[in-house]
Coordinates of C-alpha atoms and ligand atoms in Angstrom, one line a residue:
X1199 CA -142.6 -61.3 -17.6
X1200 CA -144.5 -58.1 -17.1
X1201 CA -141.5 -55.7 -17.0
X1202 CA -139.0 -54.8 -19.6
X1203 CA -136.2 -53.0 -18.0
X1204 CA -135.5 -49.5 -19.2
X1205 CA -139.0 -48.9 -20.7
X1206 CA -141.9 -47.4 -18.9
X1207 CA -145.0 -49.6 -18.9
X1208 CA -148.2 -48.2 -20.3
X1209 CA -151.5 -48.3 -18.4
X1210 CA -154.9 -47.3 -19.7
X1211 CA -157.7 -46.2 -17.4
X1212 CA -161.3 -46.3 -18.9
X1213 CA -163.5 -43.7 -17.2
X1214 CA -162.7 -40.5 -15.3
X1215 CA -164.9 -40.8 -12.3
X1216 CA -163.4 -40.5 -8.8
X1217 CA -162.3 -44.1 -8.9
X1218 CA -160.7 -43.8 -12.4
X1219 CA -158.9 -40.5 -11.6
X1220 CA -157.5 -42.0 -8.3
X1221 CA -156.4 -45.2 -10.1
X1222 CA -154.7 -43.1 -12.8
X1223 CA -152.9 -41.0 -10.2
X1224 CA -151.8 -44.1 -8.3
X1225 CA -150.5 -46.0 -11.4
X1226 CA -148.8 -42.9 -12.7
X1227 CA -147.2 -42.5 -9.3
X1228 CA -146.0 -46.1 -9.4
X1229 CA -144.2 -45.5 -12.6
X1230 CA -146.6 -46.3 -15.4
X1231 CA -147.3 -44.0 -18.3
X1232 CA -151.1 -43.6 -17.8
X1233 CA -153.6 -42.6 -20.4
X1234 CA -157.2 -42.0 -19.1
X1235 CA -159.9 -42.4 -21.7
X1236 CA -163.2 -40.6 -20.8
X1237 CA -166.2 -40.8 -23.1
X1238 CA -167.7 -37.5 -22.0
X1239 CA -166.4 -34.0 -22.6
X1240 CA -165.1 -33.8 -19.1
X1241 CA -163.9 -36.0 -16.3
X1242 CA -165.8 -36.5 -13.0
X1243 CA -168.4 -39.1 -14.0
X1244 CA -171.3 -39.0 -11.6
X1245 CA -169.5 -36.1 -9.8
X1246 CA -170.7 -33.9 -12.6
X1247 CA -171.2 -30.1 -12.7
X1248 CA -173.9 -28.0 -14.4
X1249 CA -173.7 -24.2 -14.7
X1250 CA -176.5 -22.0 -16.0
X1251 CA -177.4 -18.3 -15.6
X1252 CA -174.9 -17.6 -12.8
X1253 CA -175.8 -20.8 -10.8
X1254 CA -173.5 -23.7 -10.2
X1255 CA -174.7 -27.1 -9.3
X1256 CA -172.9 -30.3 -8.2
X1257 CA -175.0 -32.9 -10.0
X1258 CA -173.8 -35.9 -7.9
X1259 CA -171.9 -36.1 -4.7
X1260 CA -172.0 -33.1 -2.4
X1261 CA -170.8 -34.2 1.0
X1262 CA -167.1 -34.6 1.4
X1263 CA -166.2 -37.2 4.0
X1264 CA -162.9 -38.9 4.8
X1265 CA -160.5 -36.2 3.5
X1266 CA -157.6 -38.5 4.6
X1267 CA -158.6 -41.0 1.9
X1268 CA -158.8 -38.2 -0.8
X1269 CA -155.4 -37.1 0.4
X1270 CA -154.0 -40.6 -0.2
X1271 CA -154.6 -40.2 -4.0
X1272 CA -152.7 -36.9 -4.1
X1273 CA -149.9 -38.3 -2.1
X1274 CA -149.5 -41.1 -4.7
X1275 CA -148.3 -38.4 -7.2
X1276 CA -146.3 -36.5 -4.6
X1277 CA -149.0 -33.8 -4.3
X1278 CA -151.5 -32.7 -1.8
X1279 CA -155.2 -31.9 -1.9
X1280 CA -154.5 -28.7 0.1
X1281 CA -152.3 -27.4 -2.7
X1282 CA -155.5 -27.1 -4.8
X1283 CA -158.5 -26.6 -2.5
X1284 CA -159.4 -25.4 1.0
X1285 CA -161.5 -27.8 3.1
X1286 CA -164.3 -26.0 5.0
X1287 CA -165.9 -27.9 7.9
X1288 CA -169.7 -28.0 8.0
X1289 CA -171.5 -27.7 11.3
X1290 CA -174.1 -29.1 11.6
X1291 CA -173.4 -31.8 9.0
X1292 CA -177.1 -31.7 8.1
X1293 CA -180.5 -30.7 9.4
X1294 CA -183.1 -33.6 9.4
X1295 CA -186.8 -32.6 9.3
X1296 CA -189.2 -35.3 10.4
X1297 CA -192.8 -35.6 9.2
X1298 CA -194.2 -34.4 12.4
X1299 CA -192.5 -31.0 12.2
X1300 CA -189.7 -31.8 14.6
X1301 CA -186.1 -31.5 13.4
X1302 CA -182.5 -32.2 14.6
X1303 CA -179.2 -30.7 13.6
X1304 CA -177.0 -33.7 13.1
X1305 CA -173.4 -33.1 14.0
X1306 CA -170.2 -34.8 15.3
X1307 CA -170.4 -33.1 18.7
X1308 CA -171.6 -35.8 21.2
X1309 CA -172.8 -33.3 23.8
X1310 CA -174.9 -31.3 21.3
X1311 CA -176.3 -34.5 19.8
X1312 CA -177.3 -35.9 23.2
X1313 CA -178.9 -32.6 24.3
X1314 CA -181.1 -32.7 21.2
X1315 CA -181.9 -36.4 21.5
X1316 CA -182.9 -35.9 25.1
X1317 CA -185.8 -33.7 24.0
X1318 CA -187.2 -36.8 22.2
X1319 CA -186.0 -39.6 24.5
X1320 CA -183.7 -39.3 27.5
X1321 CA -183.2 -43.0 27.4
X1322 CA -182.0 -42.9 23.8
X1323 CA -179.7 -39.9 24.6
X1324 CA -178.1 -42.0 27.3
X1325 CA -177.4 -44.7 24.7
X1326 CA -175.6 -42.4 22.2
X1327 CA -172.1 -43.1 23.6
X1328 CA -172.7 -46.9 23.7
X1329 CA -173.8 -46.9 20.1
X1330 CA -170.8 -44.9 18.9
X1331 CA -168.5 -47.3 20.9
X1332 CA -170.2 -50.2 19.1
X1333 CA -169.7 -48.8 15.6
X1334 CA -166.1 -47.5 16.2
X1335 CA -164.5 -51.0 15.8
X1336 CA -166.4 -51.5 12.5
X1337 CA -164.8 -48.2 11.3
X1338 CA -161.4 -49.3 12.6
X1339 CA -161.6 -52.6 10.9
X1340 CA -162.6 -51.2 7.6
X1341 CA -160.5 -48.0 7.5
X1342 CA -157.7 -48.3 10.0
X1343 CA -156.7 -51.9 9.5
X1344 CA -157.1 -51.3 5.8
X1345 CA -159.8 -53.8 4.9
X1346 CA -161.6 -51.3 2.7
X1347 CA -158.5 -51.0 0.6
X1348 CA -157.5 -54.7 0.7
X1349 CA -158.5 -56.5 -2.5
X1350 CA -160.9 -59.4 -1.6
X1351 CA -159.9 -61.6 -4.5
X1352 CA -158.8 -64.3 -2.1
X1353 CA -161.5 -65.9 0.1
X1354 CA -158.9 -66.1 2.9
X1355 CA -159.0 -62.3 3.3
X1356 CA -162.8 -62.7 3.9
X1357 CA -162.1 -65.6 6.3
X1358 CA -159.7 -63.4 8.3
X1359 CA -162.4 -60.6 8.6
X1360 CA -165.3 -62.9 9.4
X1361 CA -164.6 -63.4 13.2
X1362 CA -164.6 -59.6 13.6
X1363 CA -167.8 -59.3 11.6
X1364 CA -169.5 -61.9 13.8
X1365 CA -168.1 -60.5 17.1
X1366 CA -169.3 -56.9 16.2
X1367 CA -172.7 -58.1 14.9
X1368 CA -171.8 -56.4 11.6
X1369 CA -173.6 -59.1 9.7
X1370 CA -177.0 -58.0 11.0
X1371 CA -179.0 -55.4 9.0
X1372 CA -178.1 -51.8 9.7
X1373 CA -181.6 -51.1 11.1
X1374 CA -181.7 -54.1 13.4
X1375 CA -178.3 -53.1 14.8
X1376 CA -179.5 -49.5 15.4
X1377 CA -182.9 -50.5 16.8
X1378 CA -181.0 -52.4 19.5
X1379 CA -179.9 -49.1 20.9
X1380 CA -182.7 -46.6 20.2
X1381 CA -186.5 -46.5 20.5
X1382 CA -187.5 -43.1 19.2
X1383 CA -188.3 -43.2 15.4
X1384 CA -186.1 -40.2 14.8
X1385 CA -183.0 -41.8 16.4
X1386 CA -183.7 -45.0 14.6
X1387 CA -183.7 -43.2 11.3
X1388 CA -180.8 -40.9 11.8
X1389 CA -178.3 -43.5 12.9
X1390 CA -179.3 -46.1 10.3
X1391 CA -180.0 -44.2 7.0
X1392 CA -176.3 -43.7 6.0
X1393 CA -176.2 -46.8 3.7
X1394 CA -178.6 -44.9 1.5
X1395 CA -175.6 -42.6 0.7
X1396 CA -174.0 -45.6 -1.2
X1397 CA -177.2 -47.0 -2.6
X1398 CA -178.0 -49.5 0.1
X1399 CA -181.3 -50.2 1.8
X1400 CA -180.6 -49.9 5.6
X1401 CA -183.3 -52.7 6.1
X1402 CA -181.3 -55.1 3.9
X1403 CA -177.6 -54.2 4.0
X1404 CA -175.3 -55.3 6.7
X1405 CA -174.3 -53.2 9.7
X1406 CA -170.7 -53.1 8.4
X1407 CA -171.9 -50.0 6.5
X1408 CA -172.6 -48.3 9.9
X1409 CA -168.9 -47.3 9.7
X1410 CA -170.2 -44.3 7.8
X1411 CA -171.8 -42.4 10.8
X1412 CA -168.6 -43.1 12.8
X1413 CA -166.5 -41.9 9.9
X1414 CA -168.5 -38.6 9.8
X1415 CA -168.1 -38.1 13.5
X1416 CA -164.4 -38.9 13.5
X1417 CA -163.4 -37.1 10.3
X1418 CA -166.2 -34.5 9.9
X1419 CA -168.2 -33.4 6.8
X1420 CA -166.6 -30.9 4.6
X1421 CA -167.1 -28.6 1.6
X1422 CA -164.7 -27.1 -0.8
X1423 CA -165.2 -23.7 -2.5
X1424 CA -166.6 -24.3 -6.0
X1425 CA -168.3 -27.5 -4.8
X1426 CA -167.3 -31.1 -5.1
X1427 CA -166.3 -30.6 -8.7
X1428 CA -163.3 -28.6 -7.5
X1429 CA -162.0 -31.8 -6.0
X1430 CA -162.4 -33.5 -9.5
X1431 CA -160.5 -30.6 -11.1
X1432 CA -157.8 -30.8 -8.5
X1433 CA -157.3 -34.5 -9.1
X1434 CA -157.2 -34.0 -12.9
X1435 CA -154.6 -31.3 -12.4
X1436 CA -152.4 -33.3 -10.1
X1437 CA -152.6 -36.3 -12.5
X1438 CA -151.6 -34.1 -15.5
X1439 CA -148.8 -32.4 -13.4
X1440 CA -147.5 -35.9 -12.7
X1441 CA -147.2 -36.6 -16.4
X1442 CA -150.5 -38.4 -17.0
X1443 CA -152.6 -38.0 -20.1
X1444 CA -156.4 -37.3 -20.1
X1445 CA -158.3 -37.8 -23.3
X1446 CA -161.9 -36.8 -23.1
X1447 CA -164.5 -37.6 -25.8
X1448 CA -162.8 -41.0 -26.1
X1449 CA -165.4 -43.7 -25.4
X1450 CA -163.7 -47.1 -25.1
X1451 CA -165.3 -49.5 -27.5
X1452 CA -163.3 -52.7 -26.9
X1453 CA -160.7 -54.1 -24.4
X1454 CA -158.4 -56.1 -26.6
X1455 CA -157.6 -59.5 -25.1
X1456 CA -154.8 -61.8 -26.3
X1457 CA -153.9 -65.2 -24.8
X1458 CA -156.0 -64.3 -21.8
X1459 CA -154.4 -60.9 -21.1
X1460 CA -155.7 -57.4 -21.6
X1461 CA -153.2 -55.8 -24.1
X1462 CA -154.9 -52.5 -24.7
X1463 CA -158.1 -50.5 -25.4
X1464 CA -159.7 -49.3 -28.6
X1465 CA -161.3 -45.9 -28.7
X1466 CA -162.2 -43.6 -31.6
X1467 CA -160.6 -45.9 -34.1
X1468 CA -157.2 -45.9 -32.3
X1469 CA -155.6 -48.6 -30.3
X1470 CA -154.0 -47.7 -27.0
X1471 CA -151.6 -50.6 -26.1
X1472 CA -151.2 -51.2 -22.3
X1473 CA -149.6 -53.7 -20.0
X1474 CA -152.3 -52.8 -17.4
X1475 CA -156.0 -51.8 -18.1
X1476 CA -158.2 -50.4 -15.3
X1477 CA -161.9 -50.0 -16.0
X1478 CA -163.8 -47.4 -13.9
X1479 CA -166.8 -47.7 -16.2
X1480 CA -169.7 -49.6 -14.6
X1481 CA -168.7 -53.3 -14.3
X1482 CA -171.7 -54.6 -16.2
X1483 CA -171.0 -52.3 -19.2
X1484 CA -167.3 -53.2 -19.2
X1485 CA -167.8 -56.9 -19.3
X1486 CA -170.9 -57.0 -21.5
X1487 CA -170.1 -54.2 -24.0
X1488 CA -166.3 -54.0 -24.1
X1489 CA -165.1 -57.7 -23.8
X1490 CA -166.1 -60.4 -26.2
X1491 CA -168.0 -63.3 -24.6
X1492 CA -165.3 -65.9 -25.5
X1493 CA -162.9 -64.2 -23.1
X1494 CA -165.4 -64.4 -20.2
X1495 CA -165.7 -67.7 -18.3
X1496 CA -166.9 -66.3 -15.0
X1497 CA -168.5 -63.0 -16.1
X1498 CA -170.9 -64.4 -18.7
X1499 CA -173.9 -62.3 -19.9
X1500 CA -176.2 -64.4 -17.6
X1501 CA -174.1 -63.7 -14.5
X1502 CA -173.9 -60.0 -15.3
X1503 CA -177.7 -59.9 -15.6
X1504 CA -178.0 -61.4 -12.2
X1505 CA -176.1 -58.5 -10.5
X1506 CA -178.3 -56.4 -8.3
X1507 CA -177.9 -52.7 -9.1
X1508 CA -178.7 -49.9 -6.8
X1509 CA -181.7 -47.6 -6.9
X1510 CA -181.8 -44.6 -9.2
X1511 CA -182.1 -40.9 -8.3
X1512 CA -184.5 -38.3 -9.6
X1513 CA -182.8 -34.9 -9.5
X1514 CA -184.0 -31.4 -9.8
X1515 CA -181.7 -28.5 -10.2
X1516 CA -183.2 -25.2 -9.2
X1517 CA -181.6 -21.8 -9.6
X1518 CA -183.9 -19.6 -7.4
X1519 CA -183.9 -15.8 -7.1
X1520 CA -184.6 -16.0 -3.4
X1521 CA -183.1 -17.5 -0.2
X1522 CA -184.7 -19.8 2.3
X1523 CA -183.1 -19.1 5.7
X1524 CA -184.2 -22.2 7.4
X1525 CA -182.5 -24.5 4.9
X1526 CA -179.1 -25.7 5.9
X1527 CA -176.2 -26.5 3.5
X1528 CA -177.5 -30.1 3.6
X1529 CA -181.1 -30.8 4.5
X1530 CA -183.1 -34.0 4.7
X1531 CA -186.9 -33.9 4.6
X1532 CA -188.6 -37.1 5.6
X1533 CA -191.8 -38.9 5.0
X1534 CA -193.6 -40.7 7.8
X1535 CA -192.9 -44.0 6.1
X1536 CA -189.3 -45.3 6.3
X1537 CA -189.3 -49.1 5.7
X1538 CA -192.4 -49.0 3.5
X1539 CA -191.1 -46.2 1.3
X1540 CA -187.8 -48.0 0.8
X1541 CA -189.7 -51.2 0.0
X1542 CA -191.5 -49.3 -2.8
X1543 CA -188.2 -48.1 -4.2
X1544 CA -186.0 -51.2 -3.7
X1545 CA -188.4 -54.1 -4.0
X1546 CA -191.8 -53.1 -5.5
X1547 CA -190.1 -50.6 -7.8
X1548 CA -193.0 -48.3 -7.9
X1549 CA -193.3 -44.5 -7.7
X1550 CA -194.5 -43.7 -4.2
X1551 CA -197.0 -41.0 -3.4
X1552 CA -194.8 -39.6 -0.6
X1553 CA -191.3 -38.3 -0.6
X1554 CA -188.1 -38.4 1.5
X1555 CA -185.8 -35.9 0.0
X1556 CA -182.2 -34.6 0.3
X1557 CA -181.6 -30.9 -0.5
X1558 CA -178.2 -29.3 -1.3
X1559 CA -178.0 -25.6 -0.8
X1560 CA -174.2 -24.8 -1.3
X1561 CA -174.7 -21.0 -1.5
X1562 CA -175.3 -21.2 2.2
X1563 CA -171.5 -21.7 2.6
X1564 CA -170.1 -20.5 -0.7
X1565 CA -171.4 -17.3 -2.4
X1566 CA -169.8 -18.3 -5.7
X1567 CA -172.4 -21.0 -6.3
X1568 CA -175.3 -18.6 -6.9
X1569 CA -175.8 -14.9 -7.6
X1570 CA -176.3 -12.7 -4.5
X1571 CA -179.6 -13.3 -2.7
X1572 CA -180.2 -16.5 -4.6
X1573 CA -179.9 -20.3 -4.0
X1574 CA -178.7 -23.1 -6.3
X1575 CA -180.6 -26.0 -5.0
X1576 CA -180.3 -29.7 -5.8
X1577 CA -183.3 -31.8 -4.8
X1578 CA -182.7 -35.6 -4.7
X1579 CA -185.5 -38.1 -4.6
X1580 CA -184.4 -41.7 -4.4
X1581 CA -186.4 -43.7 -7.0
X1582 CA -186.4 -47.3 -8.4
X1583 CA -183.8 -48.0 -11.1
X1584 CA -184.9 -48.7 -14.7
X1585 CA -186.0 -52.3 -13.7
X1586 CA -189.2 -50.5 -12.8
X1587 CA -190.0 -50.3 -16.4
X1588 CA -191.2 -46.7 -15.9
X1589 CA -191.2 -44.4 -18.9
X1590 CA -189.3 -41.6 -17.4
X1591 CA -189.5 -39.5 -20.5
X1592 CA -193.3 -39.5 -20.2
X1593 CA -193.4 -39.3 -16.4
X1594 CA -190.6 -36.8 -15.5
X1595 CA -192.5 -33.5 -15.9
X1596 CA -195.5 -34.7 -13.8
X1597 CA -193.1 -36.0 -11.1
X1598 CA -191.1 -32.8 -11.0
X1599 CA -194.4 -30.9 -10.6
X1600 CA -195.4 -33.1 -7.7
X1601 CA -192.0 -32.4 -6.1
X1602 CA -192.3 -28.7 -6.5
X1603 CA -195.9 -28.7 -5.1
X1604 CA -194.6 -30.7 -2.1
X1605 CA -191.6 -28.4 -1.5
X1606 CA -193.8 -25.2 -1.7
X1607 CA -196.3 -26.7 0.7
X1608 CA -193.5 -27.8 3.0
X1609 CA -192.1 -24.3 3.3
X1610 CA -190.2 -23.2 0.2
X1611 CA -192.8 -20.6 -0.7
X1612 CA -192.6 -18.9 -4.0
X1613 CA -190.2 -21.5 -5.3
X1614 CA -191.8 -21.7 -8.8
X1615 CA -192.3 -18.0 -9.1
X1616 CA -188.6 -17.3 -8.5
X1617 CA -187.1 -20.0 -10.7
X1618 CA -184.3 -18.8 -13.0
X1619 CA -182.6 -22.1 -13.9
X1620 CA -184.3 -25.4 -14.0
X1621 CA -183.2 -28.9 -15.0
X1622 CA -184.6 -32.4 -14.5
X1623 CA -182.3 -35.5 -14.4
X1624 CA -183.7 -39.0 -14.3
X1625 CA -182.4 -42.6 -14.3
X1626 CA -182.5 -42.4 -18.1
X1627 CA -179.9 -39.7 -18.0
X1628 CA -177.7 -41.8 -15.7
X1629 CA -177.9 -44.5 -18.3
X1630 CA -177.2 -42.3 -21.3
X1631 CA -174.5 -40.2 -19.6
X1632 CA -172.5 -42.9 -17.8
X1633 CA -173.4 -46.3 -19.3
X1634 CA -175.2 -47.1 -16.1
X1635 CA -177.0 -50.1 -17.5
X1636 CA -180.0 -49.9 -15.1
X1637 CA -179.9 -46.2 -14.7
X1638 CA -178.5 -46.9 -11.3
X1639 CA -177.2 -43.9 -9.4
X1640 CA -174.6 -45.8 -7.5
X1641 CA -173.1 -49.2 -8.4
X1642 CA -174.2 -52.5 -7.1
X1643 CA -176.4 -52.8 -4.0
X1644 CA -174.3 -53.3 -0.9
X1645 CA -176.1 -56.4 0.4
X1646 CA -174.3 -59.2 2.2
X1647 CA -174.2 -61.2 -1.0
X1648 CA -172.5 -58.3 -2.8
X1649 CA -170.0 -57.4 -0.1
X1650 CA -166.4 -58.3 0.4
X1651 CA -165.4 -61.5 -1.3
X1652 CA -168.9 -61.7 -2.8
X1653 CA -168.6 -58.3 -4.6
X1654 CA -166.9 -58.2 -8.0
X1655 CA -163.2 -58.1 -7.4
X1656 CA -160.7 -55.4 -8.2
X1657 CA -158.7 -57.8 -10.4
X1658 CA -160.6 -59.6 -13.2
X1659 CA -161.0 -63.3 -12.6
X1660 CA -161.2 -63.9 -16.4
X1661 CA -158.6 -61.7 -17.9
X1662 CA -155.0 -61.0 -16.7
X1663 CA -153.9 -57.4 -16.2
X1664 CA -157.5 -56.1 -16.1
X1665 CA -158.6 -54.3 -13.0
X1666 CA -161.7 -52.6 -11.7
X1667 CA -162.1 -49.4 -9.7
X1668 CA -165.4 -47.7 -8.9
X1669 CA -168.8 -48.1 -7.3
X1670 CA -169.5 -51.6 -8.8
X1671 CA -166.5 -53.2 -7.2
X1672 CA -164.9 -53.6 -3.7
X1673 CA -165.4 -51.9 -1.4
X1674 CA -168.3 -50.0 -2.9
X1675 CA -169.9 -46.7 -3.8
X1676 CA -169.4 -43.2 -2.3
X1677 CA -166.4 -41.1 -2.9
X1678 CA -164.4 -42.7 -0.1
X1679 CA -165.4 -46.1 -1.3
X1680 CA -164.3 -45.6 -4.9
X1681 CA -161.1 -44.0 -3.8
X1682 CA -160.4 -47.1 -1.7
X1683 CA -161.1 -49.2 -4.7
X1684 CA -158.3 -47.4 -6.5
X1685 CA -156.0 -48.2 -3.6
X1686 CA -157.1 -51.9 -3.9
X1687 CA -156.3 -51.7 -7.6
X1688 CA -152.8 -50.3 -6.8
X1689 CA -152.3 -53.2 -4.5
X1690 CA -153.2 -55.7 -7.2
X1691 CA -151.0 -54.0 -9.8
X1692 CA -148.1 -54.0 -7.4
X1693 CA -148.4 -57.7 -6.9
X1694 CA -148.6 -58.3 -10.7
X1695 CA -145.8 -55.9 -11.6
X1696 CA -143.4 -56.4 -8.7
X1697 CA -140.4 -54.7 -10.4
X1698 CA -142.2 -51.5 -11.5
X1699 CA -141.1 -49.5 -8.4
X1700 CA -137.5 -50.3 -8.8
X1701 CA -137.4 -49.3 -12.4
X1702 CA -139.3 -46.0 -12.6
X1703 CA -140.4 -44.5 -9.4
X1704 CA -139.9 -41.0 -10.6
X1705 CA -142.5 -38.8 -12.4
X1706 CA -142.0 -38.2 -16.1
X1707 CA -143.3 -36.2 -19.0
X1708 CA -146.6 -37.2 -20.7
X1709 CA -146.4 -39.7 -23.5
X1710 CA -149.5 -40.2 -25.6
X1711 CA -149.5 -43.6 -27.3
Ligands
LIG2500 C1 -176.9 -37.9 -6.9 C2 -175.8 -38.5 -6.2 C3 -175.4 -38.0 -5.0 C4 -174.3 -38.6 -4.4 N1 -173.9 -38.0 -3.2 C5 -172.7 -38.5 -2.6 C6 -172.1 -37.7 -1.5 O1 -172.6 -36.7 -1.1 N2 -170.9 -38.2 -1.0 C7 -170.3 -39.3 -1.5 O2 -169.2 -39.7 -1.0 N3 -170.8 -40.0 -2.6 C8 -172.0 -39.6 -3.1 N4 -172.5 -40.2 -4.2 C9 -171.8 -41.4 -4.7 C10 -170.6 -41.1 -5.5 O3 -170.8 -39.9 -6.3 C11 -170.2 -42.2 -6.5 O4 -170.2 -43.4 -5.9 C12 -168.9 -42.0 -7.2 O5 -168.7 -40.6 -7.6 C13 -168.8 -42.9 -8.3 O6 -167.4 -42.9 -8.8 P1 -166.9 -44.0 -9.8 O7 -165.4 -44.1 -9.6 O8 -167.7 -45.3 -9.6 O9 -167.1 -43.5 -11.2 P2 -168.4 -42.9 -12.0 O10 -168.7 -41.5 -11.4 O11 -169.4 -43.9 -12.2 O12 -167.6 -42.6 -13.4 C14 -167.4 -43.6 -14.4 C15 -166.9 -42.9 -15.6 O13 -166.7 -43.8 -16.6 C16 -167.1 -43.2 -17.9 N5 -167.4 -44.2 -18.9 C17 -168.4 -45.1 -18.9 N6 -168.2 -45.9 -19.9 C18 -167.1 -45.5 -20.6 C19 -166.5 -46.0 -21.8 N7 -167.0 -47.0 -22.5 N8 -165.4 -45.3 -22.2 C20 -164.9 -44.3 -21.5 N9 -165.5 -43.8 -20.4 C21 -166.6 -44.4 -19.9 C22 -168.3 -42.3 -17.5 O14 -168.5 -41.3 -18.4 C23 -167.8 -41.8 -16.1 O15 -167.1 -40.6 -16.3 C24 -173.6 -39.7 -4.9 C25 -174.0 -40.2 -6.2 C26 -175.1 -39.6 -6.8 C27 -175.5 -40.1 -8.1

């Protein structure tokens, strides 16, 4: 029996990334007393923030998509995102610069999109509507019929979804799906690259992830004043207001298991008893480092080693005493090589000579992110994860120099001469800061063999009352993905604790164990 009438149940969430915060809010809203243990000095996880010399940088996610999914976490504690932040729509969503000097302002407006596309290929422009019609049902299946938030711990859920996947062609690779509609290299890129946002190689991951471009078109791309971290702060506030407890500087060191059940978590020499434990830390770290092997029949060390982790990211943070008018809030700068560059990163795991980059320039929208007349730029170069064997400590300065040379030659003249704040962040930092075992920037690669039923489940198969939220579990990485994983965790916990709603649906004051 999981419930004892009259006493609130305790839940512990390990890790305060978006998935952990949302799980904490949802379980608190259900009636648990939730304690969130975060090893760092602040919550947010990969959605981290750095401030220096008047510049503010989001160090991880920067594009807000699917505000309705974020809203769901706030609703769970009787709150609302709009009580904390204002959402500002971005238009265009981003500017994409191609290697030949052409560019396109990518937006959700079909007529403007078609007009720009027609300059490159009239035929492709005439196919835009058909393509959107083809990916709409994928979006509907994942988001509107709730599959993204449905736990896939039962193969029958997968079996129910399979006929739809087959009918929509969503099992094909994202690029082969897109290439069936468009011929111009620009259009082939701009409608297929979105899986990269969640660590997937568009040439290898299934077209089911093409729900992302439809999601952007349907729900828009947004920004909040103060950057993405303002959403993290809002979630932490809403969770605390609902009676939840956040303990930072509390690395979990062990999940205690008795008679096959998780009974609590050890951190800083204390034991936090719990009826339900949710781990938002990377799955490989949770199983390998926090749970003794004798409790793991399925998730043995060998199985964990075989998991395929996503690529890494090399990040530069540049506080620049200058503005660059032709940069948009979000900008992509592309190399001529698409498939080959991704093969270098995902398969050969080598440092390529050319770059495809993402730049974030939030001061374009929000003057609070940099001093007047300045830019706070994040430059993201996708790179192989630590499986490459590269010594990033030795290589990072030279790589940063190459990037700065490239950006200055590309058009950001005087970048070096005007630098006021500067920071390099490599896959080694991801490993050290977040226990990302391979220095992976996201979670597990979203290939067919790591999707749906085949992805690690939201409920542990080895240990009762242990759940997983975050980028390494179903449905996957990206802020919307990890928020949906928290919804899936809530569904599992509701199944396992059927009486919790009846007992304590109301909010209560915090109770530190
Ligand atoms: C550079 C970059 C750019 C991105 N851009 C976007 C974007 O624009 N839009 C978008 O939607 N997504 C984006 N993403 C993806 C998105 O940020 C992530 O998928 C998401 O934030 C991951 O959330 P998570 O719930 O998996 O938790 P994580 O962020 O991985 O957090 C896990 C938390 O667990 C903590 N932890 C680990 N081990 C322990 C332990 N033993 N004890 C206690 N705590 C522990 C860590 O400190 C961390 O706080 C980006 C990611 C990166 C890296």
